[in-house]
Amino acid sequence: MNKQVPLLFLNVIIIATCGLIYELLAATVSSYVLGDSVTQFSLVIGIYLSAMGVGSWLSGYLDKDLAKRFVEIELAVAVIGGFSAPLLFLTFASLSYFNLILYGTVFVIGALVGLEIPLLMRILKDELDFKKLVARVLALDYAGALVASLLFPIFLVPKLGLIRTSLLFGLLNAGVGIWGTWLLENLIKKRELTILRIKGFIVVILLLVALIKADSLTTLAEDALFADNIIYAKSSSYQRIVVTKGKTGYSLFLNGNLQFNSFDEYRYHEALVHPAFAAHDGQPKRILVLGGGDGLAVREILKYPSIESVTLVDLDPLMTQISKSVPALGELNKNSLNDARVSVVNNDAFVWLDANNAEPFDIAIIDFPDPNNFALGKLYTTRFYNLLKKKLKPDSAIVIQTTSPLFARKSFWCIMKTLEASGFHVKPFNTTVPSFGIWGYALAKLEPFEAPQKPSENIELKFLNENSFASMFEFSADTNLPKDEEIEINRLDNQALVRYYESEWRRFE
Amino acid sequence: MKLTRREILTAFFGLPFALSACRSNSENKPVAGEIVGANVDVGHILRENRNYEVPNNNWENVKVAIIGGGAAGLSAAYKFQKSDFSDFVLLELENKIGGTAQSGTSDIVPYPWGAHYLPVPFQENAELIALLDEMSLTEGVKETGEIIVKEQFLCREPEERVFYKGRWYHGLYLHAGESETDKREYEEFYKQVDFWVNWRDSNGKRAFVLPVADCSRDADVLALDKLSFGDWLRQKGFTSERLFWYCDYACRDDYGLKLDQTSAWAGLFYFCSRVRKSGDESQPFITFPEGNGRFINFLSDKIKDKTRLKTVVLEIVPSEKGVDVIYLNTANNEIRGLRCEKAIFAAPVFTARFLIRDFKKGAPAHLQEFEHNAWFVANLFLKDRPKTRFARDFPLAWDNVLYESPSLGYVNSTHQKGLDYGAAVFTYYYPMCHEENARAKLFALDHQELADIVLTDLSRAHPNIRELTEKIDVMRWGHAMISPRPNFLWSGARDEAQKPFRNIHFAHSDLSGIALFEEAFYHGIRAASEIISAK
Ligand SMILES: Cc1cc2nc3c(=O)[nH]c(=O)nc-3n(C[C@H](O)[C@H](O)[C@H](O)COP(=O)(O)OP(=O)(O)OC[C@H]3O[C@@H](n4cnc5c(N)ncnc54)[C@H](O)[C@@H]3O)c2cc1C
């Protein structure tokens, strides 16, 4: 067996490399999806190392069949480590107890890896004297770590991606396990050898299949996520909130849908807020914002010196909280939600309007996500607009974001008809926001009015000027009211809008 | 003898499901909650069939006593009020008003214990429309003359979804995976419905309309009452499993009976009576978080001072001049008497033979024909609603039906209030039409056993329902609904039962043979009008 010893040392290098790779994978995946890489890296490393300690300690309880155990542990590491990255990506999107899975996986891999080296040393102890054994094994162990830490950022992540790397190193581990059944042949009973080899091949086949399918796995998980770095990600009871930072700036995603990109959000928000002020004849004092928990609409509102109070109603306390506390967002919204005039209410706007008897407002800005489900669809119904009317004065002005008149043309005009059916006079308008495409809004009042032609005086604006302002009220041939189609009014008891929206956006999926 | 969990679940859901349920969670934590509703002992007192003596100073005079505070009794009181007649009292045995249309309250939303919706009445139903107007539920009339009900009181979309083989689908009829035959038969079925929707007798009367009293008595229509709805479907050559399921569900939902237990007349009534003309949709539903409890509360608020709760009528004794009503006040166990000119009997019809002294010795034969079925209703208080499991699953609706279950599924009480996140109250309905000896079985079960039935059933669709449920309250309805079995509705028994007996006028919805708010309302108004016009 003596001539096999160098080969077993090669195993040590491979094992060590694999171990560190899994650790790096877990840390990267978690900082990728959870944000806050410093915390994620130190937690993962800490848990991993302590789990290795637990594994080493447990190795003291293994007395018999060391070679067989060694091979089995290799195979276990191959499966768990190899599938760790795909598992983490797939569960991240759907599970609220993702953290548990993450740290659990890290711990199990760590413990198994912690078992490997002591076992190998005990297997080798009859071949070498103790002094040399410890020196070589540990040296190679650390060398393996170096190999891993160099390969990982330079080659593996950029060339293979996280999922393929994970599966590939699983294969290496499985290889070591199977190879071990030959290297340690004399130390394992004949019958068990066959069983171990069969197990080994099953593991290899599983990993190979996954590797071949890795492309679809990757699109499922990794690529379907975000192109940019995640700087914040957390699930509230209502939605998954992700903030990314990329070349063009910061982006906010709710349930994977882009809400804004800092590069052009000013276009969206200036169009959302200033037409309402331009259409208001007096000095607007009390402002209502429904949705808009990112604080960007409020930033625009606070540009008007006449403002005395802003009431912002947003469903998600986490959203409004991070708009105050995540520095990138606070900077972008100019800390608007911390302004003394702003009060934040966390409630479903429908429920709030129904139950609340707040004094009427001068201006209302309504910035809900698009009506892609029934819970959102109710926020665009005649009932909703009738509830809203009770919170307005005769001369109040409102603006509503009303999805894209290009991509969802019927949906857009359905909202206009619904507003009219609720007793509003409506001036539809649209503008271009590169991140979204052509985007639509409704400017509405309870009294007849002319569409304003320019923004109010003395307000500092980046996008709107006299030219761009007036042109927003023009619709092109492919976005204006479809002539030959009947469009229903959106009511609670028909939710026509959700149906339109579904069928229109499905074309682009 | 105590049944095992497996025996109980087998009785309710069949053996295969019971076995798998017992395998997957053999040890279940107890669930909080209680059995609510009327005291069972009261029923026993009534069946003792005794004559009661009232101490001399416990007599009171009142012109009219209304016996029973369900929708029918309250409608009679409403009619009295509207006619400026105020010398009446309403006696209700429970500590809560409303009978099978009562509701409960919670921190989140109020919720129903029984009746939960009312289809928008046709314009002809003027008296009921007047009530809706008074309740400010309407906003004008359409060009067609039909009333417009305010949007917020019409059932909000999505109204229904059905769970089948692990997935939720839109609607009640299961379209997913239907074969060509299924499709053809479904269309053919609606042609049959259309035929009866458009049918008129020689006097221009509809075959099926609300109230039942306005339906045609033409022999062609009444012939439908002689066979079961299942037989009718088979005679017409229908075979589609999902069509049979759909019709069976309709019968269980509206009548608490299976397809083969329900009269074909009643089955078609369900599909035809709320459709104005062929091609029209069925009338939309008016609903509230607390279901028909909204009507009950509106009606009862006006007569609080005339209402006596915890008041069990023990005996009704017709006399030369009027009628004596003897009751037990269960709050202090006092027996008292009312000397009345008239009484309105708005308690279930079958109880007349235990209450009316003349009937105690020998009840008229027609009373024997009034049979009831048993139900139980559970309200689940959830800390959060079950999450959608598959992206393509149809989301939580108002009415959520399980195709493979003998229950009716559940209604989500937070739906109509627009609450779409977080805590919720689900009202689960189980008509016990599959069980022999249903009533006895129902009352043999304790709270934990009933709660387990509910949770086990719902865990088909919501595996984590046990963790989400904070509390389950259960109502056992021993005599939930009158059973429109074949040969009952048009046997003449109802006509007999509706005739006043001496000074007693009858009002319970049982008299229609069909348990609906409209019918209870109709009979309440009718009985009160009979008394008013006699004056
Ligand atoms: C589970 C369930 C679901 C239903 N869903 C619907 C629905 O969605 N829509 C619909 O229209 N209908 C529904 N119904 C039927 C509906 O509840 C009835 O048609 C209607 O409310 C019945 O009113 P009622 O007054 O005729 O009878 P009940 O509700 O039976 O009222 C009779 C009252 O008399 C009282 N009483 C009985 N005996 C005595 C006594 N001796 N002394 C004093 N009081 C006594 C009872 O306590 C009770 O309150 C449902 C019924 C059930 C059980």
Coordinates of N, CA, C and O in Angstrom, one line a residue, chain A residues 237-238 315 347-348 350-351 354 373-376 378 381-384 386 490-495 502 506 509, chain B residues 139 148-152 154-159 170 284 384 387 392 394-396 416-422:
Chain A
S237 N -43.8 40.6 4.8 CA -45.0 39.7 4.7 C -45.7 39.9 3.4 O -46.6 39.1 3.0
Y238 N -45.4 41.0 2.6 CA -46.1 41.3 1.4 C -45.4 41.0 0.2 O -45.9 40.7 -0.9
L315 N -48.6 49.9 1.8 CA -48.9 48.7 2.5 C -47.8 48.2 3.4 O -48.0 47.7 4.5
N347 N -50.8 50.6 5.6 CA -52.1 49.9 5.5 C -52.4 49.7 4.0 O -51.8 50.4 3.1
D348 N -53.3 48.8 3.7 CA -53.8 48.7 2.4 C -54.6 49.9 2.1 O -55.5 50.3 2.8
F350 N -56.9 50.7 0.1 CA -58.4 50.4 -0.1 C -59.0 50.4 1.3 O -60.0 51.1 1.6
V351 N -58.4 49.6 2.2 CA -58.9 49.5 3.6 C -58.8 50.8 4.3 O -59.7 51.3 5.0
D354 N -61.5 53.3 3.1 CA -62.8 52.8 3.5 C -63.0 53.2 5.0 O -64.1 53.6 5.4
N373 N -52.6 41.5 -10.1 CA -53.4 40.5 -9.4 C -54.6 41.2 -8.8 O -54.8 42.4 -8.9
F374 N -55.5 40.4 -8.2 CA -56.8 40.9 -7.8 C -56.7 41.9 -6.6 O -57.4 42.8 -6.5
A375 N -55.6 41.6 -5.8 CA -55.4 42.5 -4.6 C -55.0 43.9 -5.1 O -55.4 44.9 -4.5
L376 N -54.3 44.0 -6.2 CA -53.9 45.3 -6.7 C -55.1 45.8 -7.6 O -55.3 47.0 -7.7
K378 N -58.1 45.8 -7.2 CA -59.2 46.5 -6.5 C -58.8 48.0 -6.3 O -59.7 48.8 -6.1
T381 N -60.5 50.3 -9.1 CA -61.9 50.1 -9.4 C -62.8 51.4 -9.2 O -62.3 52.3 -8.5
T382 N -64.0 51.4 -9.7 CA -64.9 52.5 -9.5 C -65.1 52.7 -8.0 O -65.2 53.8 -7.5
R383 N -65.2 51.6 -7.3 CA -65.4 51.6 -5.8 C -64.2 52.4 -5.2 O -64.4 53.3 -4.3
F384 N -63.0 52.1 -5.6 CA -61.8 52.7 -5.0 C -61.8 54.2 -5.3 O -61.6 55.0 -4.4
N386 N -64.4 56.0 -6.0 CA -65.4 56.7 -5.2 C -65.0 56.9 -3.8 O -65.4 57.9 -3.2
N490 N -63.7 49.0 -14.9 CA -63.2 48.1 -13.9 C -63.9 48.2 -12.6 O -63.9 49.3 -12.0
R491 N -64.6 47.2 -12.2 CA -65.4 47.2 -10.9 C -64.9 46.1 -10.0 O -64.3 45.1 -10.5
L492 N -65.2 46.2 -8.7 CA -64.8 45.1 -7.8 C -65.4 43.8 -8.2 O -64.8 42.7 -8.0
D493 N -66.6 43.8 -8.8 CA -67.3 42.6 -9.1 C -67.1 42.1 -10.5 O -67.7 41.1 -10.9
N494 N -66.2 42.8 -11.2 CA -65.7 42.1 -12.5 C -64.2 42.1 -12.6 O -63.7 41.2 -13.4
Q495 N -63.5 43.0 -12.0 CA -62.0 43.0 -12.1 C -61.6 42.9 -13.5 O -60.6 42.1 -13.9
E502 N -53.4 41.0 -17.6 CA -52.9 39.6 -17.8 C -52.6 39.3 -19.2 O -51.6 38.9 -19.6
R506 N -48.9 39.1 -21.0 CA -48.5 37.8 -21.3 C -47.8 37.7 -22.6 O -46.9 36.9 -22.8
E509 N -44.1 37.8 -22.3 CA -43.3 36.9 -21.3 C -42.5 35.9 -22.1 O -42.9 35.5 -23.2
Chain B
E139 N -78.5 51.7 -5.5 CA -78.4 53.1 -6.1 C -79.1 53.2 -7.4 O -78.5 53.2 -8.4
I148 N -80.1 48.5 -9.1 CA -78.6 48.5 -9.2 C -78.2 48.5 -7.7 O -78.5 49.3 -6.9
V149 N -77.4 47.4 -7.4 CA -76.9 47.3 -6.1 C -75.5 47.9 -6.1 O -74.7 47.8 -7.0
K150 N -75.2 48.7 -5.0 CA -73.9 49.3 -4.9 C -72.8 48.3 -5.0 O -72.8 47.2 -4.4
E151 N -71.7 48.7 -5.7 CA -70.6 47.8 -6.1 C -70.0 47.1 -4.8 O -69.7 45.9 -4.9
Q152 N -69.9 47.8 -3.7 CA -69.2 47.3 -2.6 C -70.0 46.1 -1.9 O -69.5 45.4 -1.1
L154 N -71.8 43.9 -3.8 CA -71.8 42.7 -4.7 C -70.5 41.9 -4.5 O -69.5 42.5 -4.3
C155 N -70.7 40.6 -4.6 CA -69.5 39.8 -4.4 C -68.4 40.2 -5.3 O -68.5 40.3 -6.5
R156 N -67.2 40.5 -4.6 CA -66.1 41.0 -5.3 C -65.4 39.8 -6.1 O -65.4 38.7 -5.6
E157 N -64.9 40.1 -7.3 CA -64.1 39.1 -8.0 C -62.8 38.9 -7.3 O -62.3 39.9 -6.7
P158 N -62.2 37.8 -7.3 CA -62.6 36.5 -7.8 C -63.6 35.8 -6.8 O -63.4 35.7 -5.7
E159 N -64.7 35.4 -7.4 CA -65.8 34.8 -6.6 C -65.6 33.4 -6.2 O -65.8 33.1 -5.0
H170 N -60.0 28.5 -11.6 CA -61.0 29.6 -11.6 C -62.4 29.0 -11.7 O -62.6 28.0 -12.5
P284 N -76.3 38.6 -9.7 CA -75.1 38.6 -8.9 C -75.5 38.5 -7.4 O -76.6 38.7 -7.0
D384 N -52.6 34.0 9.5 CA -52.2 34.4 8.1 C -52.8 33.5 7.1 O -53.2 32.4 7.5
K387 N -50.4 30.4 1.7 CA -49.8 31.0 0.5 C -50.1 30.1 -0.7 O -50.4 28.9 -0.6
R392 N -49.2 29.1 -11.0 CA -50.3 29.2 -11.9 C -51.6 28.9 -11.1 O -52.7 28.9 -11.7
F394 N -54.9 29.4 -9.1 CA -55.8 30.6 -9.0 C -55.8 31.1 -7.6 O -55.9 30.3 -6.6
P395 N -55.8 32.4 -7.4 CA -55.6 32.9 -6.0 C -56.9 32.8 -5.1 O -58.0 32.5 -5.6
L396 N -56.7 33.0 -3.9 CA -57.8 32.9 -2.9 C -59.0 33.7 -3.4 O -58.9 34.8 -3.8
Q416 N -64.8 40.3 1.2 CA -65.6 41.4 0.8 C -65.2 42.7 1.4 O -65.5 43.8 1.0
K417 N -64.4 42.6 2.5 CA -63.9 43.8 3.1 C -62.7 44.4 2.4 O -62.2 45.5 2.7
G418 N -62.2 43.7 1.4 CA -61.0 44.1 0.7 C -59.7 43.8 1.4 O -58.6 44.4 1.1
L419 N -59.8 43.0 2.5 CA -58.5 42.7 3.2 C -57.9 41.5 2.5 O -58.4 40.4 2.4
D420 N -56.7 41.8 1.9 CA -56.1 40.7 1.0 C -54.8 40.2 1.6 O -54.1 39.4 1.0
Y421 N -54.4 40.6 2.8 CA -53.2 40.2 3.4 C -53.4 39.8 4.9 O -54.3 40.4 5.5
G422 N -52.6 38.9 5.4 CA -52.6 38.7 6.8 C -53.7 37.9 7.3 O -54.3 37.1 6.6

